[in-house]
Coordinates of C-alpha atoms in Angstrom, one line a residue:
M22 CA 0.0 0.0 0.0
Y23 CA 1.3 3.5 -1.0
A24 CA 0.5 6.9 0.4
I25 CA -0.1 10.0 -1.7
I26 CA 0.1 13.3 0.1
G27 CA -2.1 16.0 -1.5
A28 CA -5.1 16.1 -3.8
G29 CA -4.2 19.0 -6.0
P30 CA -3.4 18.6 -9.7
M31 CA -0.2 16.6 -9.0
G32 CA -1.8 14.4 -6.3
L33 CA -4.7 13.6 -8.6
A34 CA -2.4 12.7 -11.5
S35 CA -0.4 10.5 -9.1
A36 CA -3.6 8.8 -8.0
R37 CA -4.9 8.3 -11.5
N38 CA -1.6 6.6 -12.6
L39 CA -1.4 4.3 -9.7
Q40 CA -5.1 3.4 -10.3
K41 CA -4.3 2.6 -14.0
L42 CA -1.7 0.0 -13.0
G43 CA -3.8 -1.4 -10.1
I44 CA -1.4 -0.2 -7.4
P45 CA -3.2 0.2 -4.1
F46 CA -2.9 3.6 -2.3
I47 CA -4.5 5.9 0.2
G48 CA -4.5 9.7 -0.4
F49 CA -4.3 12.3 2.3
E50 CA -5.7 15.8 1.8
Q51 CA -6.0 18.6 4.4
H52 CA -9.0 20.2 2.7
S53 CA -12.5 18.7 2.4
D54 CA -12.2 18.2 -1.4
V55 CA -9.8 18.0 -4.3
G56 CA -8.2 20.8 -6.3
G57 CA -5.4 22.0 -4.0
L58 CA -4.7 25.7 -4.3
W59 CA -7.1 26.0 -7.3
D60 CA -10.0 25.7 -4.7
I61 CA -10.1 29.2 -3.3
D62 CA -12.3 28.0 -0.4
N63 CA -9.4 25.8 0.7
P64 CA -7.9 27.5 3.7
H65 CA -4.5 26.6 2.5
S66 CA -5.0 28.1 -1.0
T67 CA -3.0 31.1 -2.2
M68 CA -5.6 31.9 -4.9
Y69 CA -7.1 35.3 -5.4
D70 CA -10.4 36.4 -6.9
S71 CA -9.1 37.6 -10.2
A72 CA -6.6 34.7 -10.8
H73 CA -6.6 33.0 -14.2
L74 CA -4.4 30.3 -15.6
I75 CA -1.2 31.8 -17.0
S76 CA -0.7 29.1 -19.6
S77 CA -3.5 28.3 -22.1
K78 CA -5.9 25.4 -21.5
R79 CA -4.8 23.3 -24.5
M80 CA -1.1 23.5 -23.4
T81 CA -2.0 22.8 -19.7
E82 CA -4.8 20.2 -19.6
F83 CA -4.4 16.4 -19.0
A84 CA -4.4 14.7 -22.4
E85 CA -6.9 12.0 -21.3
F86 CA -9.3 14.6 -19.9
P87 CA -9.5 17.7 -22.2
M88 CA -11.2 20.9 -21.0
D89 CA -14.5 21.8 -22.5
D90 CA -14.4 23.9 -25.7
S91 CA -16.7 26.4 -23.9
V92 CA -13.9 27.2 -21.4
A93 CA -11.9 30.3 -22.2
P94 CA -8.4 29.9 -23.5
Y95 CA -7.1 31.2 -20.1
P96 CA -9.6 29.9 -17.6
H97 CA -10.6 31.6 -14.3
H98 CA -9.7 29.8 -11.1
S99 CA -13.3 28.8 -10.6
E100 CA -13.2 26.9 -13.9
M101 CA -10.1 25.1 -12.8
R102 CA -11.6 24.0 -9.6
R103 CA -14.6 22.6 -11.6
Y104 CA -12.1 20.9 -13.9
F105 CA -10.3 19.1 -11.1
H106 CA -13.6 18.2 -9.4
D107 CA -14.9 16.7 -12.6
Y108 CA -11.6 14.9 -13.2
A109 CA -11.8 13.3 -9.7
S110 CA -15.4 12.3 -10.3
H111 CA -14.8 10.9 -13.8
F112 CA -12.1 8.6 -12.6
Q113 CA -13.6 7.9 -9.2
L114 CA -10.5 9.1 -7.3
R115 CA -12.2 10.6 -4.2
R116 CA -12.9 7.1 -2.8
H117 CA -9.2 6.6 -2.4
Y118 CA -8.7 9.8 -0.3
E119 CA -9.0 10.7 3.4
F120 CA -10.1 14.3 3.4
N121 CA -9.8 16.8 6.2
T122 CA -6.7 14.8 7.2
R123 CA -3.3 16.4 7.8
V124 CA 0.0 14.5 7.5
I125 CA 2.0 15.3 10.6
E126 CA 5.1 13.2 10.3
L127 CA 6.7 10.9 7.8
T128 CA 9.7 8.8 8.9
P129 CA 11.6 5.7 7.5
D130 CA 10.5 2.4 9.0
G131 CA 12.7 -0.5 7.8
D132 CA 12.0 -0.9 4.1
G133 CA 8.8 1.3 4.4
W134 CA 7.6 4.6 5.7
M135 CA 5.6 5.4 8.9
L136 CA 3.0 8.1 8.4
L137 CA 1.3 9.9 11.2
S138 CA -1.9 11.7 10.3
E139 CA -4.5 13.6 12.1
R140 CA -8.2 14.2 11.6
D141 CA -10.6 16.0 14.0
G142 CA -7.9 15.9 16.6
V143 CA -7.5 12.1 16.4
Q144 CA -4.1 10.8 15.3
Q145 CA -3.4 7.6 13.4
R146 CA 0.0 6.0 12.6
R147 CA 0.2 3.7 9.6
R148 CA 3.0 2.0 7.7
F149 CA 3.2 2.3 3.9
D150 CA 5.4 0.6 1.3
G151 CA 6.2 3.9 -0.2
V152 CA 5.1 7.6 -0.4
L153 CA 4.4 10.0 -3.2
I154 CA 4.7 13.6 -1.9
A155 CA 2.4 15.9 -3.9
N156 CA 1.5 18.7 -1.5
G157 CA 2.6 21.5 -3.9
T158 CA 5.2 24.2 -4.1
L159 CA 3.2 27.4 -3.5
H160 CA 2.2 27.3 0.1
K161 CA 4.9 28.8 2.3
P162 CA 5.4 32.5 1.5
N163 CA 8.9 33.8 0.9
I164 CA 9.0 37.0 3.1
P165 CA 12.4 38.8 2.9
G166 CA 13.2 41.3 5.5
L167 CA 12.7 45.0 4.8
P168 CA 15.3 47.7 5.6
G169 CA 13.4 49.5 8.4
Q170 CA 10.1 49.6 10.2
F171 CA 6.9 50.1 8.3
S172 CA 4.1 51.7 10.2
G173 CA 1.4 50.8 7.7
E174 CA -0.2 47.5 6.6
L175 CA 2.2 44.8 5.5
M176 CA 1.0 41.7 3.6
H177 CA 2.2 39.0 1.2
S178 CA 0.5 38.0 -2.0
A179 CA -0.3 34.6 -0.4
D180 CA -2.8 36.5 1.9
Y181 CA -4.3 38.5 -1.0
R182 CA -7.9 37.7 -2.0
S183 CA -9.8 40.7 -3.1
P184 CA -8.8 44.2 -4.4
E185 CA -11.1 45.7 -1.8
V186 CA -8.1 45.6 0.5
F187 CA -6.6 48.4 -1.6
K188 CA -9.6 50.8 -1.6
G189 CA -8.4 54.4 -1.1
K190 CA -4.9 53.4 -0.1
R191 CA -1.4 54.3 -1.3
V192 CA 0.0 50.9 -2.3
L193 CA 3.5 49.7 -2.9
L194 CA 4.0 46.3 -4.5
V195 CA 7.4 44.7 -4.1
G196 CA 8.3 42.1 -6.7
C197 CA 6.6 41.2 -10.0
G198 CA 6.1 37.6 -10.8
N199 CA 2.9 36.5 -12.5
S200 CA 0.8 37.0 -9.3
G201 CA 2.4 40.3 -8.6
A202 CA 1.6 41.6 -12.0
D203 CA -2.1 40.5 -11.6
I204 CA -2.4 42.1 -8.2
A205 CA -0.9 45.4 -9.4
V206 CA -3.5 45.5 -12.2
D207 CA -6.2 44.8 -9.6
A208 CA -5.0 47.5 -7.4
V209 CA -5.2 50.2 -10.1
H210 CA -8.9 50.1 -10.1
H211 CA -9.3 50.6 -6.3
A212 CA -6.2 52.2 -4.8
A213 CA -5.5 55.9 -4.4
S214 CA -2.1 55.2 -6.0
V215 CA -0.1 52.2 -7.0
D216 CA 3.7 51.9 -7.2
I217 CA 5.8 48.9 -7.9
S218 CA 9.4 48.3 -6.7
L219 CA 11.6 46.0 -8.6
R220 CA 15.1 44.8 -7.7
R221 CA 15.7 43.2 -11.1
G222 CA 14.3 43.1 -14.6
Y223 CA 11.7 40.7 -16.0
Y224 CA 10.7 39.6 -19.5
F225 CA 7.0 40.4 -20.1
L226 CA 4.9 38.4 -22.6
P227 CA 1.4 39.1 -23.9
K228 CA -1.1 36.4 -23.5
F229 CA -2.3 36.6 -27.1
V230 CA -0.5 37.2 -30.4
R231 CA -2.6 37.6 -33.5
G232 CA -5.6 36.3 -31.5
R233 CA -3.9 33.1 -30.4
P234 CA -2.5 32.2 -26.9
I235 CA 1.2 32.9 -27.1
D236 CA 2.2 29.4 -25.8
T237 CA 0.5 27.8 -28.8
L238 CA 2.8 29.6 -31.3
G239 CA 5.9 28.1 -32.8
G240 CA 7.3 24.7 -31.9
K241 CA 7.0 23.3 -35.4
R242 CA 10.8 23.5 -35.8
R243 CA 13.1 23.3 -32.8
L244 CA 15.6 26.1 -32.9
P245 CA 19.1 25.9 -31.3
R246 CA 18.9 27.4 -27.8
P247 CA 20.9 30.6 -28.5
L248 CA 19.0 31.3 -31.7
K249 CA 15.6 30.8 -30.0
Q250 CA 16.5 33.1 -27.2
R251 CA 17.5 35.9 -29.6
I252 CA 14.6 35.5 -31.9
D253 CA 11.9 35.3 -29.2
A254 CA 13.4 38.2 -27.3
A255 CA 13.5 40.3 -30.5
M256 CA 9.8 39.4 -31.3
I257 CA 8.7 40.5 -27.8
R258 CA 10.7 43.8 -28.1
M259 CA 8.9 44.4 -31.5
I260 CA 5.5 43.8 -30.0
L261 CA 5.9 45.3 -26.5
G262 CA 9.2 47.2 -26.4
K263 CA 11.7 46.9 -23.6
P264 CA 10.8 47.1 -19.9
S265 CA 12.9 50.2 -19.7
D266 CA 10.4 51.9 -22.1
Y267 CA 7.9 51.7 -19.3
G268 CA 10.3 52.8 -16.5
L269 CA 11.2 49.3 -15.4
P270 CA 14.7 47.7 -15.2
D271 CA 15.7 45.6 -18.2
P272 CA 16.6 42.0 -17.5
D273 CA 20.4 41.4 -17.0
Y274 CA 19.9 37.8 -18.2
R275 CA 18.8 36.2 -21.5
M276 CA 15.3 35.1 -22.4
Y277 CA 14.0 32.0 -20.7
E278 CA 16.7 32.1 -18.0
S279 CA 14.0 33.0 -15.5
H280 CA 10.2 32.4 -15.7
P281 CA 8.7 35.2 -17.8
V282 CA 5.7 37.3 -16.7
V283 CA 2.7 36.5 -18.9
N284 CA 0.9 39.8 -18.5
S285 CA 1.0 42.8 -20.7
L286 CA -1.7 44.7 -18.9
I287 CA 0.8 45.9 -16.3
L288 CA 2.8 47.5 -19.1
H289 CA -0.4 49.1 -20.3
H290 CA -1.0 50.7 -16.9
L291 CA 2.6 51.7 -16.5
G292 CA 2.4 53.4 -19.9
H293 CA -0.8 55.3 -18.8
G294 CA 0.7 56.4 -15.5
D295 CA -1.7 54.3 -13.4
I296 CA 1.3 52.5 -11.9
T297 CA 4.5 54.2 -11.0
P298 CA 7.8 52.2 -11.3
R299 CA 10.2 52.4 -8.4
R300 CA 13.7 51.0 -7.8
D301 CA 14.7 48.7 -5.0
I302 CA 13.9 49.7 -1.5
A303 CA 16.8 51.3 0.4
A304 CA 15.1 52.3 3.7
I305 CA 11.8 52.5 5.4
D306 CA 10.8 54.9 8.2
G307 CA 7.2 54.8 9.3
H308 CA 5.1 55.3 6.2
R309 CA 7.9 56.7 4.2
V310 CA 9.9 54.5 1.8
R311 CA 13.2 55.6 0.2
F312 CA 14.4 53.9 -2.9
A313 CA 17.8 53.2 -4.3
D314 CA 17.7 56.1 -6.7
G315 CA 17.0 58.6 -3.9
A316 CA 13.3 59.0 -4.6
S317 CA 10.8 58.5 -1.7
A318 CA 7.1 58.3 -1.1
E319 CA 4.6 57.5 1.6
Y320 CA 2.4 54.4 1.6
D321 CA -0.5 52.9 3.6
L322 CA 0.1 49.3 2.4
I323 CA 3.1 47.3 1.2
L324 CA 2.3 44.0 -0.5
Q325 CA 5.3 41.7 -1.0
A326 CA 4.8 39.6 -4.2
T327 CA 8.1 37.8 -3.4
G328 CA 7.2 34.2 -4.2
Y329 CA 7.3 31.0 -2.2
Q330 CA 9.7 28.6 -0.5
L331 CA 9.5 24.8 -0.8
D332 CA 8.1 23.4 2.4
Y333 CA 7.6 19.8 3.5
P334 CA 7.1 20.2 7.2
F335 CA 6.2 16.6 7.9
I336 CA 9.6 15.1 6.9
E337 CA 13.1 16.0 7.8
R338 CA 15.3 17.6 5.1
R339 CA 17.9 14.8 5.4
H340 CA 15.3 12.3 4.2
L341 CA 14.8 14.4 1.1
N342 CA 18.5 14.6 0.2
W343 CA 18.1 18.3 0.8
P344 CA 21.4 19.9 2.1
E345 CA 21.1 23.2 4.0
S346 CA 23.2 24.8 1.2
E347 CA 20.7 24.0 -1.5
D348 CA 17.3 25.6 -2.3
A349 CA 15.7 22.3 -3.3
P350 CA 16.0 18.6 -2.7
Q351 CA 18.7 17.0 -4.8
L352 CA 16.8 14.3 -6.8
Y353 CA 17.0 12.7 -10.2
M354 CA 14.6 14.4 -12.5
N355 CA 13.3 16.3 -9.4
I356 CA 11.5 13.0 -8.5
F357 CA 13.7 10.1 -7.5
H358 CA 15.7 9.9 -4.3
P359 CA 19.3 8.5 -4.7
Q360 CA 18.9 6.2 -1.7
Y361 CA 15.2 5.5 -1.1
D362 CA 13.5 3.6 -3.9
N363 CA 10.1 4.2 -2.4
L364 CA 10.0 8.0 -1.8
F365 CA 9.0 10.2 -4.7
M366 CA 8.7 14.0 -5.0
M367 CA 5.8 14.7 -7.3
G368 CA 5.4 18.1 -9.0
M369 CA 8.5 19.8 -7.6
I370 CA 9.2 21.1 -11.0
E371 CA 8.7 24.3 -13.0
A372 CA 9.2 24.8 -16.8
T373 CA 7.8 27.1 -19.4
G374 CA 5.1 25.1 -21.2
L375 CA 5.3 21.9 -19.3
G376 CA 1.6 21.9 -18.3
W377 CA -0.2 19.3 -16.2
E378 CA 0.3 16.7 -18.9
G379 CA 4.0 16.9 -18.4
R380 CA 3.5 16.4 -14.7
N381 CA 1.1 13.6 -15.5
Q382 CA 3.9 11.9 -17.3
Q383 CA 6.0 12.2 -14.1
A384 CA 3.2 10.3 -12.4
R385 CA 3.1 7.7 -15.2
L386 CA 6.8 7.1 -14.8
V387 CA 6.6 6.6 -11.1
A388 CA 3.6 4.3 -11.4
L389 CA 5.5 2.1 -14.0
Y390 CA 8.6 2.1 -11.7
L391 CA 6.5 0.9 -8.8
H392 CA 4.8 -1.7 -10.9
H393 CA 8.1 -3.2 -12.0
R394 CA 9.6 -3.1 -8.6
Q395 CA 6.6 -5.0 -7.2
A396 CA 7.1 -7.6 -9.9
G397 CA 10.8 -7.9 -9.2
S398 CA 11.6 -6.9 -12.8
Q399 CA 15.1 -5.9 -13.9
A400 CA 13.5 -3.3 -16.2
V401 CA 14.1 -0.6 -13.5
A402 CA 17.9 -1.2 -13.4
A403 CA 18.8 1.7 -15.7
L404 CA 16.5 4.1 -13.8
D405 CA 17.9 2.9 -10.5
Q406 CA 21.4 3.6 -11.7
A407 CA 20.4 7.0 -12.9
R408 CA 18.7 8.0 -9.7
Q409 CA 21.7 6.8 -7.6
N410 CA 24.3 8.5 -9.7
R411 CA 22.6 11.6 -11.2
A412 CA 20.7 13.1 -8.3
G413 CA 20.6 16.9 -8.5
E414 CA 21.6 17.0 -12.1
R415 CA 20.0 20.0 -13.8
L416 CA 18.1 19.1 -17.0
D417 CA 18.4 22.7 -18.1
G418 CA 19.1 22.3 -21.9
G419 CA 22.1 24.6 -21.6
Y420 CA 20.0 27.6 -20.2
R421 CA 21.8 29.5 -17.5
Y422 CA 19.0 29.9 -15.0
I423 CA 19.4 32.8 -12.6
K424 CA 20.4 32.0 -9.1
L425 CA 17.0 32.3 -7.3
A426 CA 15.4 29.8 -4.9
R427 CA 12.3 29.5 -7.1
M428 CA 14.6 28.6 -10.1
A429 CA 16.3 25.7 -8.1
Y430 CA 13.8 23.2 -9.5
Y431 CA 13.3 24.8 -13.0
V432 CA 14.0 22.6 -16.0
N433 CA 13.9 22.9 -19.8
K434 CA 10.7 21.4 -21.1
E435 CA 12.1 19.7 -24.2
V436 CA 15.0 18.1 -22.4
Y437 CA 12.9 17.1 -19.4
L438 CA 10.1 15.6 -21.5
A439 CA 12.7 13.7 -23.6
A440 CA 14.1 12.1 -20.5
L441 CA 10.6 11.3 -19.2
H442 CA 9.5 9.7 -22.5
R443 CA 12.8 7.7 -22.8
H444 CA 12.3 6.1 -19.3
I445 CA 8.6 5.6 -19.8
A446 CA 9.2 3.8 -23.1
E447 CA 11.8 1.5 -21.5
L448 CA 9.4 0.5 -18.8
E449 CA 6.3 0.2 -21.0
Q450 CA 8.2 -2.1 -23.4
A451 CA 8.9 -4.4 -20.4
L452 CA 5.2 -4.7 -19.4
P453 CA 3.7 -8.1 -19.7
A454 CA 0.7 -6.6 -21.6
A455 CA 0.1 -3.4 -23.6
P456 CA -0.4 -0.4 -21.3
A457 CA -3.9 0.1 -22.6
D458 CA -4.9 -3.4 -21.2
L459 CA -3.9 -2.3 -17.8
V460 CA -5.9 0.9 -17.7
V461 CA -8.9 0.8 -15.4
S462 CA -11.8 2.2 -17.3
Q463 CA -14.1 4.4 -15.3

């Protein structure tokens, strides 16, 4: 019996793939239903009212469960919650889960794992043959210290829900990932003023080009990495200009060496004076904030859109091969532990264009690996050798990702998918029957 921790997109994909191969499991989910952070009613969700998918639906959906044609190209979070609820219902996955149940502790126990869970104040300790950790990467806010004492309201984007919080206030946003850009645009329509402070530059992409989602363009011919970086950056400059044209710092790295911001509305509002660009914060005294260029202004609210940290509070870092000096566990393909053959990190991955189907392929590989290990098959020998010898290897395709904690588990989509498909093909060829014969029809 295996345990799956989490019932968000990655937990559901893990459950579905174990189900396909008839591998018994129990899922654990803190919330009362599936969907993870995409269920805004989940107390642990970091979703906000205006949030939409930042990749298009056709590049994101599970291949065996397409989204309805009636759903917008970039669905609202409520549509995504409905999608995951429908997915769980269609494949009858809820019956495998214990909801309103928190995993408190996970420790090695011989050749298995001891899992301590709690529901309604009652704790239960159970032993499992292995564990698939799929509790997500966007839960624990990264809250860097500020240079001084702020007398106004201070919040993180993780706590943001509605733009009503900005009504009539002088607002400063710090950081500008995809959530930060969305929130800045929200604030424009409610705040007395909106400023944004950036330490470094970002690449901004429009969601649509010639009426099509930007992530559906290209791909027919794979270009050499340096050429693709130059061509795509030139195309974006031609369409949107440079960030410095809007008063923002230009990136000091090449295209795709950090996750781009898929939001051109923030540039629209910067260009119209609705948002004022600011440099890095140098000092704070009361309500007044001084910036690195010497400018200063007073604010009522500072919102830090400074991302998230990986957090697995139920298991010690040493069991994840996670040195204190590293920002992420050192695993093969961000999944496989070099020592444990029964502990898997599911969904600890980010890549432009990978989508949920790419993550579903992660789950497919793990399910095949477990199936062969249960059967005592030697088909896993090559994968075992790779996980033991290549843990922490970056499948970056030659991209020089910038040194940020959130980029520690970033991969290049093409290189990563090629490795996934190679391992999956090796294990599927060794199955006693065609994979389709093993799928449980629901």
